[in-house]
PDB file of C-alpha atoms in Angstrom:
ATOM      1  CA  MET X  18       0.000   0.000   0.000  1.00 84.00           C
ATOM      2  CA  ASN X  19       0.967   3.673  -0.222  1.00 90.00           C
ATOM      3  CA  VAL X  20      -0.181   7.032   1.127  1.00 94.00           C
ATOM      4  CA  ASN X  21      -3.116   7.064  -1.305  1.00 94.00           C
ATOM      5  CA  ASP X  22      -4.515   3.976   0.422  1.00 95.00           C
ATOM      6  CA  VAL X  23      -4.653   5.645   3.849  1.00 97.00           C
ATOM      7  CA  LYS X  24      -8.162   6.732   4.863  1.00 97.00           C
ATOM      8  CA  PHE X  25      -7.982  10.177   6.422  1.00 97.00           C
ATOM      9  CA  ASP X  26     -10.996  11.381   8.436  1.00 96.00           C
ATOM     10  CA  GLN X  27     -13.284  14.322   7.631  1.00 96.00           C
ATOM     11  CA  ASN X  28     -10.591  16.678   8.923  1.00 96.00           C
ATOM     12  CA  GLY X  29      -7.932  15.094   6.741  1.00 97.00           C
ATOM     13  CA  LEU X  30      -6.226  13.378   9.695  1.00 97.00           C
ATOM     14  CA  VAL X  31      -5.264   9.851  10.673  1.00 97.00           C
ATOM     15  CA  PRO X  32      -4.279   8.770  14.227  1.00 98.00           C
ATOM     16  CA  ALA X  33      -0.699   7.532  14.562  1.00 98.00           C
ATOM     17  CA  ILE X  34       0.313   5.350  17.498  1.00 98.00           C
ATOM     18  CA  VAL X  35       4.056   5.763  18.020  1.00 97.00           C
ATOM     19  CA  GLN X  36       5.785   2.706  19.454  1.00 96.00           C
ATOM     20  CA  ASP X  37       9.361   2.137  20.656  1.00 92.00           C
ATOM     21  CA  PHE X  38      11.020  -0.263  18.204  1.00 90.00           C
ATOM     22  CA  TYR X  39      13.189  -1.900  20.880  1.00 84.00           C
ATOM     23  CA  THR X  40      10.801  -2.223  23.827  1.00 82.00           C
ATOM     24  CA  GLY X  41       7.378  -2.188  22.160  1.00 87.00           C
ATOM     25  CA  GLU X  42       6.274   0.532  24.580  1.00 89.00           C
ATOM     26  CA  VAL X  43       3.588   2.901  23.307  1.00 94.00           C
ATOM     27  CA  LEU X  44       5.209   6.333  23.329  1.00 95.00           C
ATOM     28  CA  THR X  45       2.476   8.684  22.194  1.00 95.00           C
ATOM     29  CA  LEU X  46      -0.684   9.104  20.149  1.00 97.00           C
ATOM     30  CA  ALA X  47      -0.484  11.849  17.550  1.00 97.00           C
ATOM     31  CA  TYR X  48      -2.159  12.748  14.256  1.00 98.00           C
ATOM     32  CA  MET X  49      -0.903  13.042  10.721  1.00 97.00           C
ATOM     33  CA  ASN X  50      -2.353  14.597   7.627  1.00 97.00           C
ATOM     34  CA  ARG X  51      -1.265  13.612   4.135  1.00 97.00           C
ATOM     35  CA  GLU X  52       1.563  16.149   4.056  1.00 97.00           C
ATOM     36  CA  SER X  53       3.031  15.183   7.454  1.00 97.00           C
ATOM     37  CA  LEU X  54       2.834  11.481   6.549  1.00 97.00           C
ATOM     38  CA  GLU X  55       4.643  12.117   3.276  1.00 97.00           C
ATOM     39  CA  ILE X  56       7.309  14.142   5.133  1.00 97.00           C
ATOM     40  CA  THR X  57       7.689  11.335   7.680  1.00 97.00           C
ATOM     41  CA  ILE X  58       8.258   8.783   4.926  1.00 97.00           C
ATOM     42  CA  LYS X  59      10.596  11.044   2.954  1.00 96.00           C
ATOM     43  CA  GLU X  60      12.754  12.182   5.888  1.00 96.00           C
ATOM     44  CA  GLY X  61      12.575   9.010   7.974  1.00 96.00           C
ATOM     45  CA  LYS X  62      11.630  11.021  11.062  1.00 96.00           C
ATOM     46  CA  THR X  63       8.194  11.548  12.568  1.00 97.00           C
ATOM     47  CA  CYS X  64       6.283  14.627  11.514  1.00 97.00           C
ATOM     48  CA  PHE X  65       2.788  15.232  12.874  1.00 97.00           C
ATOM     49  CA  TYR X  66      -0.103  17.646  12.513  1.00 97.00           C
ATOM     50  CA  SER X  67      -0.911  19.664  15.628  1.00 94.00           C
ATOM     51  CA  ARG X  68      -4.675  19.998  16.020  1.00 94.00           C
ATOM     52  CA  SER X  69      -4.327  22.718  18.665  1.00 92.00           C
ATOM     53  CA  ARG X  70      -1.907  24.855  16.632  1.00 92.00           C
ATOM     54  CA  ALA X  71      -3.277  23.822  13.243  1.00 94.00           C
ATOM     55  CA  CYS X  72       0.178  23.300  11.762  1.00 95.00           C
ATOM     56  CA  LEU X  73       2.806  20.673  11.053  1.00 96.00           C
ATOM     57  CA  TRP X  74       5.397  19.850  13.699  1.00 93.00           C
ATOM     58  CA  ARG X  75       8.437  17.650  13.492  1.00 95.00           C
ATOM     59  CA  LYS X  76       9.089  15.722  16.675  1.00 95.00           C
ATOM     60  CA  GLY X  77      12.446  16.872  18.061  1.00 92.00           C
ATOM     61  CA  GLU X  78      12.728  20.132  16.132  1.00 91.00           C
ATOM     62  CA  THR X  79      12.988  22.075  19.406  1.00 90.00           C
ATOM     63  CA  SER X  80      13.990  19.386  21.929  1.00 90.00           C
ATOM     64  CA  GLY X  81      16.367  17.383  19.752  1.00 92.00           C
ATOM     65  CA  ASN X  82      14.452  14.217  20.675  1.00 92.00           C
ATOM     66  CA  PHE X  83      13.941  13.031  17.106  1.00 94.00           C
ATOM     67  CA  GLN X  84      12.149   9.786  16.333  1.00 95.00           C
ATOM     68  CA  HIS X  85      13.739   7.751  13.535  1.00 95.00           C
ATOM     69  CA  VAL X  86      11.106   5.710  11.738  1.00 96.00           C
ATOM     70  CA  VAL X  87      11.658   1.976  11.346  1.00 95.00           C
ATOM     71  CA  SER X  88       8.240   1.063   9.966  1.00 96.00           C
ATOM     72  CA  ILE X  89       4.715   2.380   9.446  1.00 97.00           C
ATOM     73  CA  THR X  90       1.821  -0.088   9.437  1.00 97.00           C
ATOM     74  CA  ALA X  91      -1.857   0.597   8.792  1.00 97.00           C
ATOM     75  CA  ASP X  92      -4.692  -1.275  10.475  1.00 96.00           C
ATOM     76  CA  CYS X  93      -7.239  -3.466   8.686  1.00 95.00           C
ATOM     77  CA  ASP X  94      -9.361  -0.436   7.702  1.00 95.00           C
ATOM     78  CA  ASN X  95      -6.372   1.721   6.709  1.00 96.00           C
ATOM     79  CA  ASP X  96      -7.630   4.486   9.028  1.00 96.00           C
ATOM     80  CA  ALA X  97      -5.059   4.205  11.840  1.00 97.00           C
ATOM     81  CA  LEU X  98      -1.275   3.836  11.836  1.00 98.00           C
ATOM     82  CA  VAL X  99       1.355   2.260  14.056  1.00 98.00           C
ATOM     83  CA  VAL X 100       4.730   3.967  13.699  1.00 97.00           C
ATOM     84  CA  LYS X 101       7.706   2.089  15.153  1.00 96.00           C
ATOM     85  CA  VAL X 102      10.639   4.345  15.942  1.00 95.00           C
ATOM     86  CA  VAL X 103      14.100   4.524  17.434  1.00 91.00           C
ATOM     87  CA  LYS X 104      14.060   7.649  19.558  1.00 91.00           C
ATOM     88  CA  ASP X 105      16.885  10.037  20.410  1.00 90.00           C
ATOM     89  CA  GLY X 106      15.329  10.960  23.750  1.00 86.00           C
ATOM     90  CA  PRO X 107      12.106  11.102  25.777  1.00 87.00           C
ATOM     91  CA  ALA X 108       8.896  11.078  23.768  1.00 91.00           C
ATOM     92  CA  CYS X 109       6.975  13.217  26.251  1.00 90.00           C
ATOM     93  CA  HIS X 110       7.447  16.954  26.809  1.00 87.00           C
ATOM     94  CA  THR X 111       7.525  16.225  30.573  1.00 86.00           C
ATOM     95  CA  GLY X 112      10.784  14.332  30.148  1.00 82.00           C
ATOM     96  CA  CYS X 113       9.208  10.875  30.487  1.00 83.00           C
ATOM     97  CA  GLU X 114      10.110   8.247  27.930  1.00 84.00           C
ATOM     98  CA  SER X 115       6.418   7.761  27.110  1.00 89.00           C
ATOM     99  CA  CYS X 116       3.424  10.082  27.268  1.00 91.00           C
ATOM    100  CA  PHE X 117       1.456   7.297  28.954  1.00 89.00           C
ATOM    101  CA  PHE X 118       2.318   7.231  32.659  1.00 82.00           C
ATOM    102  CA  ASN X 119      -0.946   8.067  34.478  1.00 83.00           C
ATOM    103  CA  PRO X 120      -2.645   4.850  35.700  1.00 78.00           C
ATOM    104  CA  LEU X 121      -6.438   4.957  35.332  1.00 85.00           C
ATOM    105  CA  TYR X 122      -7.524   1.377  36.038  1.00 83.00           C
ATOM    106  CA  LEU X 123      -5.893  -1.908  36.995  1.00 75.00           C
ATOM    107  CA  ASP X 124      -7.718  -5.166  37.635  1.00 76.00           C
ATOM    108  CA  ASP X 125      -6.768  -6.346  41.127  1.00 73.00           C
ATOM    109  CA  ASN X 126      -6.914  -9.934  39.887  1.00 74.00           C
ATOM    110  CA  SER X 127      -4.813  -9.343  36.812  1.00 69.00           C
ATOM    111  CA  PRO X 128      -1.609 -11.389  36.485  1.00 68.00           C
ATOM    112  CA  GLU X 129       1.625  -9.729  37.488  1.00 67.00           C
ATOM    113  CA  GLN X 130       3.381  -8.095  34.570  1.00 66.00           C
ATOM    114  CA  PRO X 131       6.997  -9.169  34.057  1.00 71.00           C
ATOM    115  CA  PHE X 132       9.523  -6.782  35.546  1.00 77.00           C
ATOM    116  CA  SER X 133      10.825  -4.187  33.124  1.00 82.00           C
ATOM    117  CA  MET X 134      13.815  -1.915  33.657  1.00 88.00           C
ATOM    118  CA  ASP X 135      12.122   0.561  31.335  1.00 85.00           C
ATOM    119  CA  GLU X 136       9.025   0.658  33.562  1.00 84.00           C
ATOM    120  CA  LEU X 137      11.170   1.161  36.655  1.00 90.00           C
ATOM    121  CA  TYR X 138      12.909   4.060  34.919  1.00 91.00           C
ATOM    122  CA  GLU X 139       9.506   5.517  34.008  1.00 86.00           C
ATOM    123  CA  LEU X 140       8.422   5.246  37.644  1.00 88.00           C
ATOM    124  CA  ILE X 141      11.593   7.019  38.760  1.00 92.00           C
ATOM    125  CA  MET X 142      11.081   9.763  36.159  1.00 89.00           C
ATOM    126  CA  GLY X 143       7.505  10.107  37.392  1.00 87.00           C
ATOM    127  CA  ARG X 144       8.789  10.705  40.923  1.00 89.00           C
ATOM    128  CA  LYS X 145      11.117  13.392  39.611  1.00 89.00           C
ATOM    129  CA  ILE X 146       8.264  15.211  37.859  1.00 85.00           C
ATOM    130  CA  ASP X 147       5.395  14.576  40.275  1.00 81.00           C
ATOM    131  CA  GLN X 148       7.125  14.221  43.620  1.00 82.00           C
ATOM    132  CA  LYS X 149       5.250  11.970  46.030  1.00 82.00           C
ATOM    133  CA  GLU X 150       5.612  12.747  49.728  1.00 84.00           C
ATOM    134  CA  GLY X 151       7.273   9.956  51.683  1.00 87.00           C
ATOM    135  CA  SER X 152       8.891   8.414  48.606  1.00 90.00           C
ATOM    136  CA  TYR X 153      12.577   7.491  48.917  1.00 95.00           C
ATOM    137  CA  THR X 154      13.072   8.366  45.260  1.00 94.00           C
ATOM    138  CA  THR X 155      11.564  11.800  45.840  1.00 93.00           C
ATOM    139  CA  TYR X 156      13.893  12.195  48.823  1.00 95.00           C
ATOM    140  CA  LEU X 157      16.930  11.499  46.637  1.00 96.00           C
ATOM    141  CA  PHE X 158      15.851  14.012  43.992  1.00 95.00           C
ATOM    142  CA  ASN X 159      15.228  16.656  46.668  1.00 94.00           C
ATOM    143  CA  LYS X 160      18.691  16.092  48.133  1.00 95.00           C
ATOM    144  CA  GLY X 161      20.264  16.502  44.701  1.00 95.00           C
ATOM    145  CA  LYS X 162      23.019  14.910  42.648  1.00 96.00           C
ATOM    146  CA  GLU X 163      25.633  14.943  45.403  1.00 97.00           C
ATOM    147  CA  LYS X 164      23.460  12.697  47.575  1.00 97.00           C
ATOM    148  CA  ILE X 165      22.621  10.436  44.640  1.00 97.00           C
ATOM    149  CA  LEU X 166      26.317  10.074  43.757  1.00 97.00           C
ATOM    150  CA  LYS X 167      27.115   9.239  47.370  1.00 97.00           C
ATOM    151  CA  LYS X 168      24.548   6.440  47.319  1.00 97.00           C
ATOM    152  CA  VAL X 169      25.903   5.110  44.006  1.00 97.00           C
ATOM    153  CA  GLY X 170      29.377   5.001  45.553  1.00 97.00           C
ATOM    154  CA  GLU X 171      28.107   3.231  48.658  1.00 97.00           C
ATOM    155  CA  GLU X 172      26.251   0.629  46.602  1.00 97.00           C
ATOM    156  CA  CYS X 173      29.342   0.016  44.431  1.00 97.00           C
ATOM    157  CA  THR X 174      31.269  -0.772  47.604  1.00 97.00           C
ATOM    158  CA  GLU X 175      28.514  -3.103  48.812  1.00 97.00           C
ATOM    159  CA  VAL X 176      28.635  -4.997  45.508  1.00 97.00           C
ATOM    160  CA  VAL X 177      32.408  -5.450  45.864  1.00 97.00           C
ATOM    161  CA  ILE X 178      32.033  -6.658  49.466  1.00 97.00           C
ATOM    162  CA  GLY X 179      29.332  -9.145  48.514  1.00 96.00           C
ATOM    163  CA  ALA X 180      31.409 -10.502  45.635  1.00 97.00           C
ATOM    164  CA  MET X 181      34.564 -10.727  47.782  1.00 97.00           C
ATOM    165  CA  LYS X 182      32.593 -12.816  50.301  1.00 96.00           C
ATOM    166  CA  ASP X 183      31.655 -15.066  47.365  1.00 95.00           C
ATOM    167  CA  SER X 184      28.006 -14.682  48.343  1.00 95.00           C
ATOM    168  CA  ARG X 185      25.838 -14.973  45.247  1.00 95.00           C
ATOM    169  CA  GLU X 186      22.646 -13.925  47.063  1.00 95.00           C
ATOM    170  CA  GLU X 187      24.229 -10.878  48.692  1.00 96.00           C
ATOM    171  CA  THR X 188      25.866  -9.821  45.419  1.00 96.00           C
ATOM    172  CA  ILE X 189      22.552 -10.058  43.559  1.00 96.00           C
ATOM    173  CA  TYR X 190      20.879  -7.988  46.276  1.00 96.00           C
ATOM    174  CA  GLU X 191      23.559  -5.290  46.186  1.00 96.00           C
ATOM    175  CA  ILE X 192      23.691  -5.178  42.369  1.00 97.00           C
ATOM    176  CA  SER X 193      19.921  -4.567  42.422  1.00 96.00           C
ATOM    177  CA  ASP X 194      20.401  -1.659  44.833  1.00 96.00           C
ATOM    178  CA  LEU X 195      23.175  -0.293  42.626  1.00 97.00           C
ATOM    179  CA  ALA X 196      21.035  -0.630  39.480  1.00 96.00           C
ATOM    180  CA  TYR X 197      18.208   1.317  41.121  1.00 97.00           C
ATOM    181  CA  HIS X 198      20.472   4.154  42.247  1.00 98.00           C
ATOM    182  CA  LEU X 199      22.119   4.284  38.817  1.00 97.00           C
ATOM    183  CA  LEU X 200      18.667   4.747  37.264  1.00 97.00           C
ATOM    184  CA  VAL X 201      18.002   7.602  39.689  1.00 97.00           C
ATOM    185  CA  LEU X 202      21.321   9.186  38.668  1.00 97.00           C
ATOM    186  CA  MET X 203      20.409   8.746  34.999  1.00 96.00           C
ATOM    187  CA  ALA X 204      17.034  10.413  35.549  1.00 93.00           C
ATOM    188  CA  GLU X 205      18.703  13.263  37.429  1.00 95.00           C
ATOM    189  CA  MET X 206      21.129  13.836  34.543  1.00 94.00           C
ATOM    190  CA  GLY X 207      18.607  13.324  31.742  1.00 90.00           C
ATOM    191  CA  ILE X 208      20.216  10.081  30.555  1.00 91.00           C
ATOM    192  CA  SER X 209      17.774   7.520  29.176  1.00 88.00           C
ATOM    193  CA  LEU X 210      18.040   3.763  28.873  1.00 88.00           C
ATOM    194  CA  ASP X 211      18.069   4.259  25.108  1.00 84.00           C
ATOM    195  CA  ASP X 212      21.237   6.359  25.510  1.00 86.00           C
ATOM    196  CA  ILE X 213      22.884   3.383  27.204  1.00 90.00           C
ATOM    197  CA  ARG X 214      21.549   0.941  24.609  1.00 86.00           C
ATOM    198  CA  THR X 215      22.893   3.143  21.813  1.00 85.00           C
ATOM    199  CA  GLU X 216      26.327   3.363  23.444  1.00 89.00           C
ATOM    200  CA  LEU X 217      26.516  -0.393  23.994  1.00 88.00           C
ATOM    201  CA  ALA X 218      25.288  -1.060  20.455  1.00 85.00           C
ATOM    202  CA  SER X 219      27.995   1.216  19.029  1.00 85.00           C
ATOM    203  CA  ARG X 220      30.645  -0.749  20.922  1.00 83.00           C
ATOM    204  CA  HIS X 221      29.215  -3.988  19.560  1.00 70.00           C
ATOM    205  CA  VAL X 222      29.455  -2.631  16.017  1.00 61.00           C
ATOM    206  CA  VAL X 223      33.083  -1.597  16.570  1.00 58.00           C
ATOM    207  CA  ASP X 224      33.955  -5.014  18.049  1.00 64.00           C
ATOM    208  CA  LYS X 225      32.282  -6.719  15.090  1.00 62.00           C
ATOM    209  CA  LYS X 226      34.266  -4.625  12.604  1.00 61.00           C
ATOM    210  CA  ILE X 227      37.531  -5.365  14.419  1.00 59.00           C
ATOM    211  CA  LYS X 228      36.732  -9.084  14.368  1.00 62.00           C
ATOM    212  CA  GLN X 229      35.979  -8.926  10.641  1.00 62.00           C
ATOM    213  CA  GLU X 230      39.258  -7.123   9.980  1.00 63.00           C
ATOM    214  CA  THR X 231      41.297  -9.687  11.913  1.00 64.00           C
ATOM    215  CA  MET X 232      39.691 -12.528   9.942  1.00 62.00           C
ATOM    216  CA  ARG X 233      40.817 -11.131   6.596  1.00 63.00           C
TER     217      ARG X 233
END
């Protein structure tokens, strides 16, 4: 199919669900008209139509948080789109990775969702934006980076001690504490999990190239 097959509504718009290519997380719901969809396809970066401002807007043009398009898929009626992207930074203007972070309903009998580091990071970012009284995470953000760095240092030491004692259980426990405090530090400094993934991926590419060179 092509752009001509997309069914725009009476206002010339089609809803576009933007999804993280790596995690599958829904990042935002925006709208596109024919022109913004064509720009998105041509440039490989998301471009939307703002209903409130009645104009086109390219995601990241002011924040630098561009969304690089991997694929665009229409639904069975061709009147809604799913856009999978690799993002340069948070999708939400609040600084959260996704625009969807306000729980409305949860079935008490629903099965437990598998743990996700991305969801933990979102929770931490939520505490930074909407600080909840009595929350340890809120406490750390209020104390500032110096306190957060102190805790990271303390947890690093605890990991070393646990490993030196050859205690698997204690080491796992302390690594978990360290991971949490590192996520708090990342949130404080505006570093996302995607930033870390990108850095690690770049090292993998370099290692792969070096291996290929040595095999010649």
